C-alpha atoms as a printed R data frame, in Angstrom:
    type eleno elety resid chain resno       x       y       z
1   ATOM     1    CA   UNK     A     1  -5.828 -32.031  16.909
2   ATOM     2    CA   UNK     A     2  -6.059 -32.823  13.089
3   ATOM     3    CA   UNK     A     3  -9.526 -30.843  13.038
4   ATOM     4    CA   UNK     A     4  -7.549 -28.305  14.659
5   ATOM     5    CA   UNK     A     5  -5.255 -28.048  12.219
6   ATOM     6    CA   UNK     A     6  -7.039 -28.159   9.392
7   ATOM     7    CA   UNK     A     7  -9.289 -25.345  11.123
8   ATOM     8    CA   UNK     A     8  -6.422 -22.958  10.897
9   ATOM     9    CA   UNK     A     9  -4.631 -23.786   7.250
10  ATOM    10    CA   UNK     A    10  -8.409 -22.988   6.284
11  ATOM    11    CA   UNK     A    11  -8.444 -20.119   7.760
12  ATOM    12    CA   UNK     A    12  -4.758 -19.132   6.861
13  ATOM    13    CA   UNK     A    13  -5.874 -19.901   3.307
14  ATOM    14    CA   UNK     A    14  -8.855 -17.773   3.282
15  ATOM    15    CA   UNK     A    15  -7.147 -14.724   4.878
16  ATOM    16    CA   UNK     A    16  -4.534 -15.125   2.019
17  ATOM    17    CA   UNK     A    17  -7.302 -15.578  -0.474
18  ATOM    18    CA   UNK     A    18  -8.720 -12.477   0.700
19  ATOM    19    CA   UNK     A    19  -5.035 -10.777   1.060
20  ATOM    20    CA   UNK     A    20  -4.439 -10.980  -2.800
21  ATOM    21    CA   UNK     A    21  -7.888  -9.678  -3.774
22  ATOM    22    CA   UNK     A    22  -7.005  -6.500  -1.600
23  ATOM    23    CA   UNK     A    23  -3.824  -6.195  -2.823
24  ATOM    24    CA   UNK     A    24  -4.053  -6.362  -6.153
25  ATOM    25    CA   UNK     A    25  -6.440  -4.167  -6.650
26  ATOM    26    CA   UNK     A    26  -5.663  -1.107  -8.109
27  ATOM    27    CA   UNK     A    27  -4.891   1.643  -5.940
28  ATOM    28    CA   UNK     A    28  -2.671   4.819  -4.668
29  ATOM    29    CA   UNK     A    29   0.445   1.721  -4.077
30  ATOM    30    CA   UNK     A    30  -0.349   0.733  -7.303
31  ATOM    31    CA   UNK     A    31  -0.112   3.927  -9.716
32  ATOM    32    CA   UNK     A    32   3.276   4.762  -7.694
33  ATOM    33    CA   UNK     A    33   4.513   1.124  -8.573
34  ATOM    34    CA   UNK     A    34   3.978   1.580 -11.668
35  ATOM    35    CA   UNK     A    35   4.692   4.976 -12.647
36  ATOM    36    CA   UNK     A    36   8.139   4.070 -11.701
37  ATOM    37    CA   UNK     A    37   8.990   0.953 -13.137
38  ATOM    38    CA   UNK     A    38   9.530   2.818 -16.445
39  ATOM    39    CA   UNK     A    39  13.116   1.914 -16.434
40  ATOM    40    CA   UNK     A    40  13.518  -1.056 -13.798
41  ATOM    41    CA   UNK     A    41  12.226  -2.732 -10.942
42  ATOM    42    CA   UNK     A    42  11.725   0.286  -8.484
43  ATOM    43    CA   UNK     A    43  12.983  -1.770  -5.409
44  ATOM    44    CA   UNK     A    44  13.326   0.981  -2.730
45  ATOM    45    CA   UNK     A    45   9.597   1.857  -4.113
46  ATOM    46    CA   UNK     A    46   8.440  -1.579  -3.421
47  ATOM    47    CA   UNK     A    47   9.954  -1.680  -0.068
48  ATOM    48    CA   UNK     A    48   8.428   1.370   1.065
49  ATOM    49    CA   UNK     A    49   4.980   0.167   0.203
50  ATOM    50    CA   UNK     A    50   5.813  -3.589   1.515
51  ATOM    51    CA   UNK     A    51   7.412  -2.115   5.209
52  ATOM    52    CA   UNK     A    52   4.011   0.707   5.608
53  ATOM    53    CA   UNK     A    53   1.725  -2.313   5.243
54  ATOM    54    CA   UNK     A    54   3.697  -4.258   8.258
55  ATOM    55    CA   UNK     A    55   3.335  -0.702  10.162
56  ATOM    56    CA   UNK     A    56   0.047  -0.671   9.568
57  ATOM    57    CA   UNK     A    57  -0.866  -4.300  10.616
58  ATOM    58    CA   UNK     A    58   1.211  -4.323  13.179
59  ATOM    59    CA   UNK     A    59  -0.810  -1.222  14.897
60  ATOM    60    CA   UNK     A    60  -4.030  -3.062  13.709
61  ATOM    61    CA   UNK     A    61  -2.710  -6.285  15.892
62  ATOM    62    CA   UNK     A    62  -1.935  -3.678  18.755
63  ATOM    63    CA   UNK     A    63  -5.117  -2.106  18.493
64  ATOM    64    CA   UNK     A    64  -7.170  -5.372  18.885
65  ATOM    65    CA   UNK     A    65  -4.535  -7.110  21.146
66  ATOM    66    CA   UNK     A    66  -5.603  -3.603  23.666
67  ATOM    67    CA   UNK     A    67  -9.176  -2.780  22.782
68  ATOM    68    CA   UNK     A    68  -7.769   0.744  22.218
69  ATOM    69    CA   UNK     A    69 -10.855   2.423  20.792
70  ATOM    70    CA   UNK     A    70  -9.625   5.404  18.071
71  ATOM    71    CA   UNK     A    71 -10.881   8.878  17.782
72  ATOM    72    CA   UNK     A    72 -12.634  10.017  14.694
73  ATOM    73    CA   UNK     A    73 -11.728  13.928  14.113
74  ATOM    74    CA   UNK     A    74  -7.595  12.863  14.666
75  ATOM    75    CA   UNK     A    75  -8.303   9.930  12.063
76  ATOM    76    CA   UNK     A    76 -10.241  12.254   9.873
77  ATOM    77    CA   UNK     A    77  -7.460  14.936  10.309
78  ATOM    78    CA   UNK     A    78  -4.597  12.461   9.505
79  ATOM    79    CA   UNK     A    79  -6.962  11.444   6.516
80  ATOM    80    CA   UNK     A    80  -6.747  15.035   5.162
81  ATOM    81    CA   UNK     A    81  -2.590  14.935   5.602
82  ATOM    82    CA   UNK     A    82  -2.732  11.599   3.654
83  ATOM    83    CA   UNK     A    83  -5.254  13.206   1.277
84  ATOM    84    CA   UNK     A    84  -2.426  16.500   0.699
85  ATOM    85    CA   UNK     A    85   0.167  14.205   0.339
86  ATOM    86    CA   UNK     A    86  -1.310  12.241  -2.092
87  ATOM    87    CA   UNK     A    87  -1.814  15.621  -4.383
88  ATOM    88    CA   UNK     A    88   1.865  16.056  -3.579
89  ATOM    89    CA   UNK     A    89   2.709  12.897  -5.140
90  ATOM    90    CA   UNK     A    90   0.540  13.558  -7.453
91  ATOM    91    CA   UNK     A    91   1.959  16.901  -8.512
92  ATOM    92    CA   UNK     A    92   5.489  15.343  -7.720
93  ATOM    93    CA   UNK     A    93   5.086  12.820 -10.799
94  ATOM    94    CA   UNK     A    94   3.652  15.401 -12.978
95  ATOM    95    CA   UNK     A    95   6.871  17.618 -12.361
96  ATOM    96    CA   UNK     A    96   8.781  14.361 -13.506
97  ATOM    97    CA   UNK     A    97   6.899  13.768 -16.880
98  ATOM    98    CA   UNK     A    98   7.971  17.428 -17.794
99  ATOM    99    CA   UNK     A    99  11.668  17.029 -17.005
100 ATOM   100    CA   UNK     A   100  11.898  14.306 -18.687
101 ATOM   101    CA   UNK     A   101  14.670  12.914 -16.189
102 ATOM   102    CA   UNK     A   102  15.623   9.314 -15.040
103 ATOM   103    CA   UNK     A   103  16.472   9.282 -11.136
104 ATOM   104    CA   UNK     A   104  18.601   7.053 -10.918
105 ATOM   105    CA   UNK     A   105  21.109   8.581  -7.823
106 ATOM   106    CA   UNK     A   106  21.497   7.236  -4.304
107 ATOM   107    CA   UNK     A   107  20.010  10.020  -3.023
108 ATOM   108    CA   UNK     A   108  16.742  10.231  -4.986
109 ATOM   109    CA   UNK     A   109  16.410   6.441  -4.457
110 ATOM   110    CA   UNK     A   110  16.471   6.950  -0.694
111 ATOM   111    CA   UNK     A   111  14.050   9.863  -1.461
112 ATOM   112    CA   UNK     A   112  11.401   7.272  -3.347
113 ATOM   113    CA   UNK     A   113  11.591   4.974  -0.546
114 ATOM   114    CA   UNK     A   114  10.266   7.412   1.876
115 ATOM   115    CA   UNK     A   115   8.076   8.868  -0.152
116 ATOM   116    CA   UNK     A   116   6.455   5.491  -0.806
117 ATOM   117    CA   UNK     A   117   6.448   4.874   3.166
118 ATOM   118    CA   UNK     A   118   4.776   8.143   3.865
119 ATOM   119    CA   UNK     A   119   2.137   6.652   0.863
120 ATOM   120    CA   UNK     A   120   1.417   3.760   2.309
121 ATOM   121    CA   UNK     A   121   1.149   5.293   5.827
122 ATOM   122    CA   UNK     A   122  -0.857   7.899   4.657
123 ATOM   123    CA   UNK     A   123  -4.549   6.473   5.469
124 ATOM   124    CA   UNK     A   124  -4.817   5.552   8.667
125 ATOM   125    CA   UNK     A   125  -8.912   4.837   8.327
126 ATOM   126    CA   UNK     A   126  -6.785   1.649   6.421
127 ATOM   127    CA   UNK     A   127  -5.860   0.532  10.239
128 ATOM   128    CA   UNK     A   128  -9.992   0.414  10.822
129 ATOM   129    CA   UNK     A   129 -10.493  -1.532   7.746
130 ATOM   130    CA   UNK     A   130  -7.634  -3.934   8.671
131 ATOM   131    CA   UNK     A   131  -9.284  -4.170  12.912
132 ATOM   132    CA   UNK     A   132 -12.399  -5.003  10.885
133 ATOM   133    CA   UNK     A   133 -11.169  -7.262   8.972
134 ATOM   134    CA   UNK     A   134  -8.552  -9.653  10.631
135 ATOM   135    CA   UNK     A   135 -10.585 -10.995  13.556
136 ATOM   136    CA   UNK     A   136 -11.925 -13.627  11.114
137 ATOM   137    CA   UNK     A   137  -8.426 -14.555  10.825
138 ATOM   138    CA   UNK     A   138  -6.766 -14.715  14.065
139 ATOM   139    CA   UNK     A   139  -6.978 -16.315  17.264
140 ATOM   140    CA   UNK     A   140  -8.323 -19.669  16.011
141 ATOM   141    CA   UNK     A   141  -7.118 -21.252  19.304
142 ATOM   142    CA   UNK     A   142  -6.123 -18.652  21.272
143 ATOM   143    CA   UNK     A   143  -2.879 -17.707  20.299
144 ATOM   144    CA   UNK     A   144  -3.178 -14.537  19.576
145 ATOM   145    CA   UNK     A   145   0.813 -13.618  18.764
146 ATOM   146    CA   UNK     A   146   1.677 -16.514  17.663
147 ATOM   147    CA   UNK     A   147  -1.408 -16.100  14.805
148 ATOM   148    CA   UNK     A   148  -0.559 -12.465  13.814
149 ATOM   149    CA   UNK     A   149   2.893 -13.364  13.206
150 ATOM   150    CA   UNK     A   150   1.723 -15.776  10.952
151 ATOM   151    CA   UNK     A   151  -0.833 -13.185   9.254
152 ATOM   152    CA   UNK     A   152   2.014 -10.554   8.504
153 ATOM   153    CA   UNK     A   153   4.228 -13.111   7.275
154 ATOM   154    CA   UNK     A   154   1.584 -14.286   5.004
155 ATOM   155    CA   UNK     A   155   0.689 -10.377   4.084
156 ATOM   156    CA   UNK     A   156   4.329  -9.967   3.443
157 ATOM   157    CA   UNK     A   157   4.712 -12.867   0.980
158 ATOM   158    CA   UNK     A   158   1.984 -11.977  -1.249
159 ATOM   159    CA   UNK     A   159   2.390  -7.800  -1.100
160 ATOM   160    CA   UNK     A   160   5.830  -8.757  -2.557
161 ATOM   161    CA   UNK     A   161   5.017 -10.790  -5.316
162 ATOM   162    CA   UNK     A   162   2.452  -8.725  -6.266
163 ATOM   163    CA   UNK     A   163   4.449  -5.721  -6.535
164 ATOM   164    CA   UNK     A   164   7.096  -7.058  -8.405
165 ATOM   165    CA   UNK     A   165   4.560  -8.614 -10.450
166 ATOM   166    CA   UNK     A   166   2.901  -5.260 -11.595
167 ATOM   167    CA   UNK     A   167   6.491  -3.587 -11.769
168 ATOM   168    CA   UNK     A   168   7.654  -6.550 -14.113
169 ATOM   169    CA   UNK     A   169   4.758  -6.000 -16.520
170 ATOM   170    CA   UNK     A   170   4.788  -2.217 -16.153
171 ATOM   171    CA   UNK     A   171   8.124  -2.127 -17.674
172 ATOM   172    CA   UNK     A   172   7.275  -4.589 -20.341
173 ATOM   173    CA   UNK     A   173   4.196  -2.248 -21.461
174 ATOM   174    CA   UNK     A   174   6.910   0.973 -20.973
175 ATOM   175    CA   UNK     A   175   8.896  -0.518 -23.921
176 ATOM   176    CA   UNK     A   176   5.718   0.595 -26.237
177 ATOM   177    CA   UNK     A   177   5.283   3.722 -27.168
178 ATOM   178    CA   UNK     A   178   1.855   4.131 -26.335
179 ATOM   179    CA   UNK     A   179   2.245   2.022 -23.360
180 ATOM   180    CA   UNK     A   180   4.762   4.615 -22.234
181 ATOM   181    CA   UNK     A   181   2.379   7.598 -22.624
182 ATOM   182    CA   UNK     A   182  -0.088   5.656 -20.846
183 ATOM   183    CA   UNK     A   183   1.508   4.385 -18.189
184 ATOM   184    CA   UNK     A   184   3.184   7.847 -17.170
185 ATOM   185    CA   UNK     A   185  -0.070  10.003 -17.111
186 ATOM   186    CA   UNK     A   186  -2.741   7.364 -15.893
187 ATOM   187    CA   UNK     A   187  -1.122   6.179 -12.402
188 ATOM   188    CA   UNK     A   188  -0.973  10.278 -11.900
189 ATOM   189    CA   UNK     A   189  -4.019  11.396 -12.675
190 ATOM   190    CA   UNK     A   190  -5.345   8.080 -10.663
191 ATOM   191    CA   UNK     A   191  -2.781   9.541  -7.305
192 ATOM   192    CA   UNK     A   192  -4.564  12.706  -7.829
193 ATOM   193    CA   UNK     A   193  -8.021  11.402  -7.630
194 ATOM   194    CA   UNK     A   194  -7.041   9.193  -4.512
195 ATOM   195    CA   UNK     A   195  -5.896  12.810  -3.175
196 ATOM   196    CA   UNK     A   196  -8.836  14.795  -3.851
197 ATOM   197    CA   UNK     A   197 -11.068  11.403  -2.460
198 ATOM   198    CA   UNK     A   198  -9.326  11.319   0.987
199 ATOM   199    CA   UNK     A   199  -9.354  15.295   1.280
200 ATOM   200    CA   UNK     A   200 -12.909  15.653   0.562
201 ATOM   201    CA   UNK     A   201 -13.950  12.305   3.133
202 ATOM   202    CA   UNK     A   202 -11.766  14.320   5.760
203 ATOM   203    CA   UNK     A   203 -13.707  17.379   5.519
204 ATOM   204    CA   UNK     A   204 -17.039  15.886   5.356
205 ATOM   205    CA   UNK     A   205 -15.707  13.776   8.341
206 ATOM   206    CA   UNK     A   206 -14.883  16.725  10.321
207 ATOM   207    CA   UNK     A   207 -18.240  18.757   9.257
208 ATOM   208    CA   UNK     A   208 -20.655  15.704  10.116
């Protein structure tokens, strides 16, 4: 029983290990985050980005639970959408550095947090990286639920703190002028190339 035990903290420990090296790497999530923390803690941003993740393991957990094997010219066709909306984003947040506007309305807040849901949704090859990738996690003794509950939970702690951690320092760095300039036109241009990435692996995807 104590082996047992110790068997899965290890393994919960590892997966959360792993969890914070994926996160916090720099990425689509990322630039958005920070982009607009210019004037405070974009929380309808955040939990956008934190609730797509959940989605997206929780279809991972599905998918493995069922065995459900995934076709790869929908996957590469959703990856194209993803890839167009990420341009959008991208031209989205360009349109904002001209006006020169802060957002700060009910409205446009609900607008951010579906437009940061649609973000994080918007690459489902992710839900292949996450079937590869949790099996080393789960099902230590068989209990399969019972282990990705634990999994998202732990997913959900750290995507959190993470975010908010980037947001925080984001709007430190916004309170310098050249932090400003740099932190408005970088997380774009990095959207776009995320964008043109995805669009050009879904048409070589659909051409192999």
């Amino acid at each position: 029983m104590v082996t047992l035990i110790c068997e899965e903290l290890m393994s919960y420990l590892a997966f959360a290990c792993a969890v914070f090296l994926l996160i916090i790497s720099p990425g689509p999530i990322v630039s958005l985050v920070i982009s607009q923390s210019q004037y405070s803690i974009p929380k309808r941003i955040i939990a956008g980005t934190v609730i797509s993740a959940q989605i997206l393991l929780a279809i991972s957990f599905l998918l493995l639970m069922y065995a459900i094997n995934i076709n790869g010219q929908a996957l590469n066709i959703l990856q194209g959408l993803g890839g167009l909306y990420l341009l959008y984003i991208a031209a989205h947040s360009f349109y904002e550095i001209h006006q020169a506007k802060e957002e700060e309305s009910s409205v446009e807040e609900s607008v951010d947090f579906w437009m940061a849901l649609k973000l994080g949704l918007s690459n489902p090859k992710d839900i292949l990286f996450l079937v590869a990738f949790l099996p080393s996690f789960i099902a230590v003794n068989g209990q399969f639920t019972v282990h990705a509950i634990c999994l998202m939970l732990i997913w959900l702690a750290i995507d959190i703190s993470i975010m908010l951690m980037y947001s925080v320092l984001a709007n430190k760095i916004f309170q310098w002028k050249s932090g400003q300039k740099v932190l408005t036109i970088v997380p774009c241009f990095t959207i776009l190339a995320f964008g043109c990435i995805a669009l050009w692996q879904s048409v070589s995807g659909l051409l192999a």
